C-alpha cells in the first residue's frame, strides 16, 4: 500500500511517499481502507520535535528516539471496513466508519497517513453518519475531542458567559459549537478574516485580536477557554486570563494531558448525526502532498482543519 513515512524528526522534507506492507487485522481488529485523514497541530509538533530539551526527551520516550517508532504518523481516519479479525463483531465488511487512534494518553496508535490501517474494534471507531462526507468525518475527532476535554473542566449553565480564545482553529471551531450546545453565551476571539466563520458557528460576539486596543472589548466571563495554548500570545490573551467573574476559571488546552475517552468520541458522532455540530475544513491535499499540508498547518493560520484525501 501507499503511505507517508517520516524518515526522521525535523523538516517536512522528511515526509516521503513509500510502498509499505499492507497490515493484517488481528483477532479483535478491523482493517479500514482510508478515504480521508487530517494533519493536526500535534502531528506537526511530533514531526518537528523542535521542543525544549526536557520536553523533547520525554516526547522521544513516548514516540521514539531519532525518528518516530512508527514512521507512519496520523491518528485520524475515515473510510470503509474491508476486513476484520475472527473475534471482531462490532462492524461488518463494507461499513463506512471513522476513527481516532487514541483512547488514553498512553494507549494510542499512529498509522493513518496511509491507504489502510488496523485498529481494535473497541477503540474510538464508529459508523460514519450518512449526512457527512469522509472529509468531514476526518475533520471531527481531533478538534472535537480536545474541545470536549476543555469543556469537561467546566460546568456551563444556560446563560453563562464564555470566552473562547483561538476560535477559528480545529479546536476552537468545535469549542464554539459545543459551548453553544451547553447553553453558553459565547464570545469568540479570532482574526478579522475569520469573523464571519465563527459567527456562522453560533458565536454571540466576536473580538478581533489583531485590532489595536482589542483588549478593551473584554467583559467578564464565567470561563475563558484557551484553544491555542502556549503556541500564541497577545496583550488580549494575557488580559483575558484575568477577565473572570469572582468564581470564574481560565482553562488552557496546554494544562495537563488531554483525555480522549471513547464515550466522548461517541458523543461527537451523535452530535454529527443530529446536525448539531459541523466540522470546518480549510483545505484538502492529496496524500502525495503531505509535506505541503504540514507546511501549511505549521503557519498557524488555518481555519478549522486540513484534510488529506488518501485515494490515489
Coordinates of C-alpha atoms in Angstrom, one line a residue:
X1 CA 0.0 0.0 0.0
X2 CA 1.0 3.7 -0.3
X3 CA 1.9 5.5 2.9
X4 CA 3.7 8.6 4.0
X5 CA 6.8 7.7 6.1
X6 CA 8.5 10.1 8.5
X7 CA 12.2 9.3 8.0
X8 CA 13.4 11.3 11.0
X9 CA 12.4 14.2 13.1
X10 CA 12.8 17.7 11.5
X11 CA 11.6 19.4 8.4
X12 CA 8.6 18.4 6.2
X13 CA 11.1 17.1 3.6
X14 CA 11.4 14.0 5.8
X15 CA 7.8 13.0 4.9
X16 CA 8.1 10.8 1.9
X17 CA 5.6 8.7 -0.1
X18 CA 6.5 5.0 0.1
X19 CA 5.3 1.5 -0.7
X20 CA 4.8 -0.4 2.6
X21 CA 3.3 -3.7 3.6
X22 CA -0.5 -3.7 4.0
X23 CA -1.5 -4.5 7.6
X24 CA -3.5 -7.6 8.5
X25 CA -6.1 -7.3 11.3
X26 CA -5.6 -9.3 14.5
X27 CA -8.5 -11.2 16.1
X28 CA -10.1 -8.1 17.6
X29 CA -9.2 -5.6 14.9
X30 CA -10.8 -4.2 11.8
X31 CA -8.9 -3.2 8.6
X32 CA -10.0 0.2 7.4
X33 CA -9.4 1.4 3.8
X34 CA -8.8 5.1 4.5
X35 CA -10.6 7.7 2.4
X36 CA -9.5 10.7 4.4
X37 CA -7.3 11.7 7.3
X38 CA -6.2 15.0 8.7
X39 CA -3.0 16.9 9.5
X40 CA -3.2 18.3 13.1
X41 CA -1.0 20.7 15.0
X42 CA 0.0 17.7 17.2
X43 CA 1.2 15.9 14.0
X44 CA 3.4 18.8 13.1
X45 CA 4.8 19.1 16.7
X46 CA 5.7 15.4 16.7
X47 CA 7.2 15.5 13.2
X48 CA 9.3 18.6 14.0
X49 CA 10.2 17.7 17.6
X50 CA 11.6 21.2 18.0
X51 CA 10.9 21.4 21.7
X52 CA 13.0 22.4 24.8
X53 CA 15.5 19.6 25.9
X54 CA 13.4 18.1 28.7
X55 CA 10.1 18.1 26.7
X56 CA 12.0 16.7 23.7
X57 CA 13.4 13.9 25.7
X58 CA 10.0 13.0 27.2
X59 CA 8.4 13.0 23.7
X60 CA 11.1 10.7 22.3
X61 CA 10.5 8.3 25.2
X62 CA 6.9 8.2 24.0
X63 CA 7.3 8.3 20.2
X64 CA 10.8 7.0 19.6
X65 CA 14.4 8.4 19.6
X66 CA 15.8 10.0 16.4
X67 CA 12.7 9.1 14.4
X68 CA 9.2 8.0 15.1
X69 CA 8.9 4.4 16.3
X70 CA 6.0 4.1 13.9
X71 CA 7.2 6.1 10.9
X72 CA 3.6 6.4 9.6
X73 CA 2.1 9.3 11.5
X74 CA -1.6 10.3 11.8
X75 CA -4.3 9.2 14.2
X76 CA -7.5 10.3 12.4
X77 CA -9.2 8.2 9.7
X78 CA -12.4 7.9 7.8
X79 CA -13.0 5.0 5.4
X80 CA -14.5 1.6 4.8
X81 CA -14.1 -1.7 6.7
X82 CA -12.6 -4.1 4.3
X83 CA -11.5 -7.0 6.6
X84 CA -11.7 -8.0 10.2
X85 CA -10.3 -10.4 12.7
X86 CA -12.1 -13.6 13.7
X87 CA -13.3 -12.2 17.0
X88 CA -14.3 -8.7 15.7
X89 CA -18.1 -8.5 15.7
X90 CA -18.9 -4.8 16.0
X91 CA -18.6 -3.9 12.4
X92 CA -19.3 -5.6 9.0
X93 CA -17.4 -5.6 5.8
X94 CA -18.4 -2.5 3.8
X95 CA -19.3 -0.4 6.8
X96 CA -18.3 3.3 6.5
X97 CA -16.6 4.3 9.7
X98 CA -14.4 7.0 11.2
X99 CA -11.9 6.6 13.9
X100 CA -9.4 8.2 16.3
X101 CA -6.3 6.1 17.2
X102 CA -6.1 7.1 20.8
X103 CA -8.3 6.2 23.8
X104 CA -6.0 7.4 26.5
X105 CA -2.7 9.4 26.8
X106 CA -0.8 6.1 26.9
X107 CA -2.9 4.0 24.6
X108 CA -2.6 5.3 21.1
X109 CA -1.7 4.1 17.6
X110 CA -0.3 6.1 14.6
X111 CA -0.7 5.0 11.0
X112 CA -3.5 7.0 9.3
X113 CA -1.1 8.6 6.8
X114 CA -1.7 5.6 4.6
X115 CA -4.2 3.7 2.4
X116 CA -5.1 1.2 5.2
X117 CA -5.0 1.0 9.0
X118 CA -5.8 -1.7 11.6
X119 CA -7.5 -0.7 14.8
X120 CA -9.0 -2.6 17.7
X121 CA -12.8 -2.7 17.3
X122 CA -13.4 -1.5 20.8
X123 CA -11.3 1.7 20.3
X124 CA -12.8 5.0 19.2
X125 CA -14.4 3.7 16.0
X126 CA -18.0 4.4 14.9
X127 CA -20.2 4.2 11.9
X128 CA -19.9 7.4 9.9
X129 CA -23.2 9.3 9.9
X130 CA -24.6 9.3 6.4
X131 CA -25.2 13.0 6.5
X132 CA -21.5 13.8 6.4
X133 CA -18.6 13.1 4.0
X134 CA -15.4 11.2 4.7
X135 CA -13.6 14.5 4.7
X136 CA -16.0 15.9 7.3
X137 CA -15.7 12.8 9.4
X138 CA -11.9 13.1 9.3
X139 CA -12.2 16.8 10.4
X140 CA -14.1 15.9 13.6
X141 CA -12.2 13.8 16.1
X142 CA -9.1 15.8 16.8
X143 CA -10.6 19.2 17.4
X144 CA -13.8 17.7 18.7
X145 CA -12.2 15.5 21.4
X146 CA -9.8 18.2 22.5
X147 CA -12.6 20.8 22.8
X148 CA -14.6 18.3 24.8
X149 CA -11.6 17.9 27.1
X150 CA -11.6 21.7 27.6
X151 CA -15.4 21.7 28.3
X152 CA -15.1 18.8 30.7
X153 CA -13.3 21.1 33.1
X154 CA -16.4 23.4 33.1
X155 CA -19.9 23.3 34.5
X156 CA -21.5 25.6 31.9
X157 CA -25.1 26.6 32.8
X158 CA -27.5 28.2 30.4
X159 CA -26.6 31.9 30.0
X160 CA -23.0 31.6 31.3
X161 CA -20.6 34.0 29.6
X162 CA -17.8 32.0 28.0
X163 CA -14.8 33.5 26.1
X164 CA -13.0 31.2 23.6
X165 CA -9.5 32.3 22.6
X166 CA -8.5 30.9 19.2
X167 CA -12.0 30.3 18.0
X168 CA -11.2 29.6 14.3
X169 CA -8.8 26.6 14.6
X170 CA -9.7 22.9 14.7
X171 CA -10.2 23.0 18.5
X172 CA -11.8 26.5 18.7
X173 CA -14.4 25.9 15.9
X174 CA -15.6 22.8 17.8
X175 CA -15.4 24.6 21.2
X176 CA -17.7 27.4 20.0
X177 CA -20.3 24.9 18.8
X178 CA -20.1 22.7 21.9
X179 CA -20.3 25.6 24.3
X180 CA -23.4 26.8 22.5
X181 CA -25.0 23.3 22.9
X182 CA -24.3 23.6 26.6
X183 CA -26.2 26.9 26.7
X184 CA -23.4 29.5 26.9
X185 CA -23.3 33.0 25.6
X186 CA -20.1 32.7 23.6
X187 CA -17.5 35.5 22.8
X188 CA -15.1 34.3 20.2
X189 CA -11.6 35.7 19.8
X190 CA -10.1 35.3 16.3
X191 CA -8.6 37.3 13.4
X192 CA -10.7 39.7 11.4
X193 CA -10.7 37.4 8.3
X194 CA -12.4 34.6 10.3
X195 CA -15.1 36.7 12.0
X196 CA -17.9 35.5 9.6
X197 CA -16.8 31.9 10.1
X198 CA -17.1 31.9 13.9
X199 CA -20.4 33.9 13.7
X200 CA -21.8 31.2 11.5
X201 CA -20.9 28.6 14.1
X202 CA -23.0 30.4 16.7
X203 CA -20.8 32.9 18.4
X204 CA -22.8 35.7 20.1
X205 CA -19.9 38.2 20.0
X206 CA -16.5 38.3 18.3
X207 CA -13.3 40.1 19.2
X208 CA -10.7 40.6 16.5
X209 CA -7.4 40.1 18.3
X210 CA -5.5 41.9 15.5
X211 CA -7.1 45.3 16.2
X212 CA -5.3 47.8 18.4
X213 CA -6.9 48.1 21.8
X214 CA -8.9 44.8 21.3
X215 CA -8.5 44.1 25.0
X216 CA -10.8 47.0 25.8
X217 CA -13.7 44.9 24.3
X218 CA -13.3 42.3 27.0
X219 CA -16.1 41.8 29.6
X220 CA -16.0 39.3 32.4
X221 CA -16.6 35.6 31.9
X222 CA -17.5 32.5 33.9
X223 CA -15.0 30.6 31.8
X224 CA -12.1 31.6 29.5
X225 CA -11.2 28.7 27.2
X226 CA -7.8 28.9 25.6
X227 CA -7.9 26.7 22.5
X228 CA -4.3 27.6 21.3
X229 CA -2.3 27.2 24.5
X230 CA 1.3 28.3 24.7
X231 CA 1.8 28.5 20.9
X232 CA 0.4 32.0 20.6
X233 CA 0.1 35.0 22.9
X234 CA -1.0 38.7 22.7
X235 CA -1.9 41.5 25.1
X236 CA -5.6 40.5 24.6
X237 CA -4.8 36.9 25.6
X238 CA -3.0 38.0 28.8
X239 CA -5.8 40.3 29.7
X240 CA -8.4 37.6 29.1
X241 CA -6.8 35.4 31.7
X242 CA -8.0 37.8 34.3
X243 CA -11.3 38.8 32.7
X244 CA -13.2 36.5 35.0
X245 CA -16.1 36.6 37.4
X246 CA -15.4 36.1 41.1
X247 CA -15.6 32.4 40.7
X248 CA -14.5 32.2 37.1
X249 CA -12.0 29.9 35.6
X250 CA -9.3 30.1 32.9
X251 CA -8.6 26.8 31.2
X252 CA -5.8 26.2 28.6
X253 CA -5.6 23.3 26.2
X254 CA -1.9 23.0 27.4
X255 CA -2.9 22.4 31.0
X256 CA -2.5 18.7 31.8
X257 CA -2.7 15.8 29.4
X258 CA -5.9 15.7 27.4
X259 CA -8.2 12.7 27.8
X260 CA -9.9 11.3 24.7
X261 CA -12.2 8.6 26.0
X262 CA -14.4 6.6 23.7
X263 CA -17.5 8.0 25.4
X264 CA -16.6 11.4 24.2
X265 CA -16.0 10.1 20.6
X266 CA -19.4 8.5 20.5
X267 CA -21.0 11.8 21.8
X268 CA -19.3 13.6 18.9
X269 CA -20.7 11.0 16.5
X270 CA -24.2 11.6 17.9
X271 CA -23.9 15.4 17.5
X272 CA -22.8 14.9 13.9
X273 CA -25.7 12.6 13.1
X274 CA -28.1 15.1 14.6
X275 CA -26.6 18.0 12.7
X276 CA -25.7 19.8 16.0
X277 CA -22.1 20.3 15.0
X278 CA -20.4 20.9 11.7
X279 CA -16.7 20.4 11.2
X280 CA -14.8 23.2 9.4
X281 CA -12.4 22.3 6.6
X282 CA -9.9 24.8 5.4
X283 CA -8.0 22.9 2.7
X284 CA -7.8 19.4 1.2
X285 CA -4.5 18.0 0.0
X286 CA -3.8 14.7 -1.8
X287 CA -1.7 12.1 0.1
X288 CA 1.4 12.8 -2.0
X289 CA 1.3 16.5 -0.9
X290 CA 1.6 15.6 2.8
X291 CA 4.7 17.8 3.2
X292 CA 2.9 20.8 1.7
X293 CA 0.0 20.2 4.1
X294 CA 2.4 20.1 7.1
X295 CA 4.0 23.4 6.0
X296 CA 0.6 25.0 5.7
X297 CA -0.5 23.8 9.2
X298 CA 2.8 25.0 10.6
X299 CA 2.0 28.6 9.6
X300 CA -0.6 28.6 12.3
X301 CA -3.4 30.4 10.4
X302 CA -5.6 27.5 9.2
X303 CA -9.4 27.8 9.6
X304 CA -10.7 24.6 11.1
X305 CA -9.0 21.5 9.7
X306 CA -6.6 20.5 7.0
X307 CA -7.7 17.2 5.3
X308 CA -5.7 14.7 3.3
X309 CA -7.6 12.8 0.6
X310 CA -6.0 9.4 0.7
X311 CA -7.4 7.8 -2.5
X312 CA -4.6 7.9 -5.1

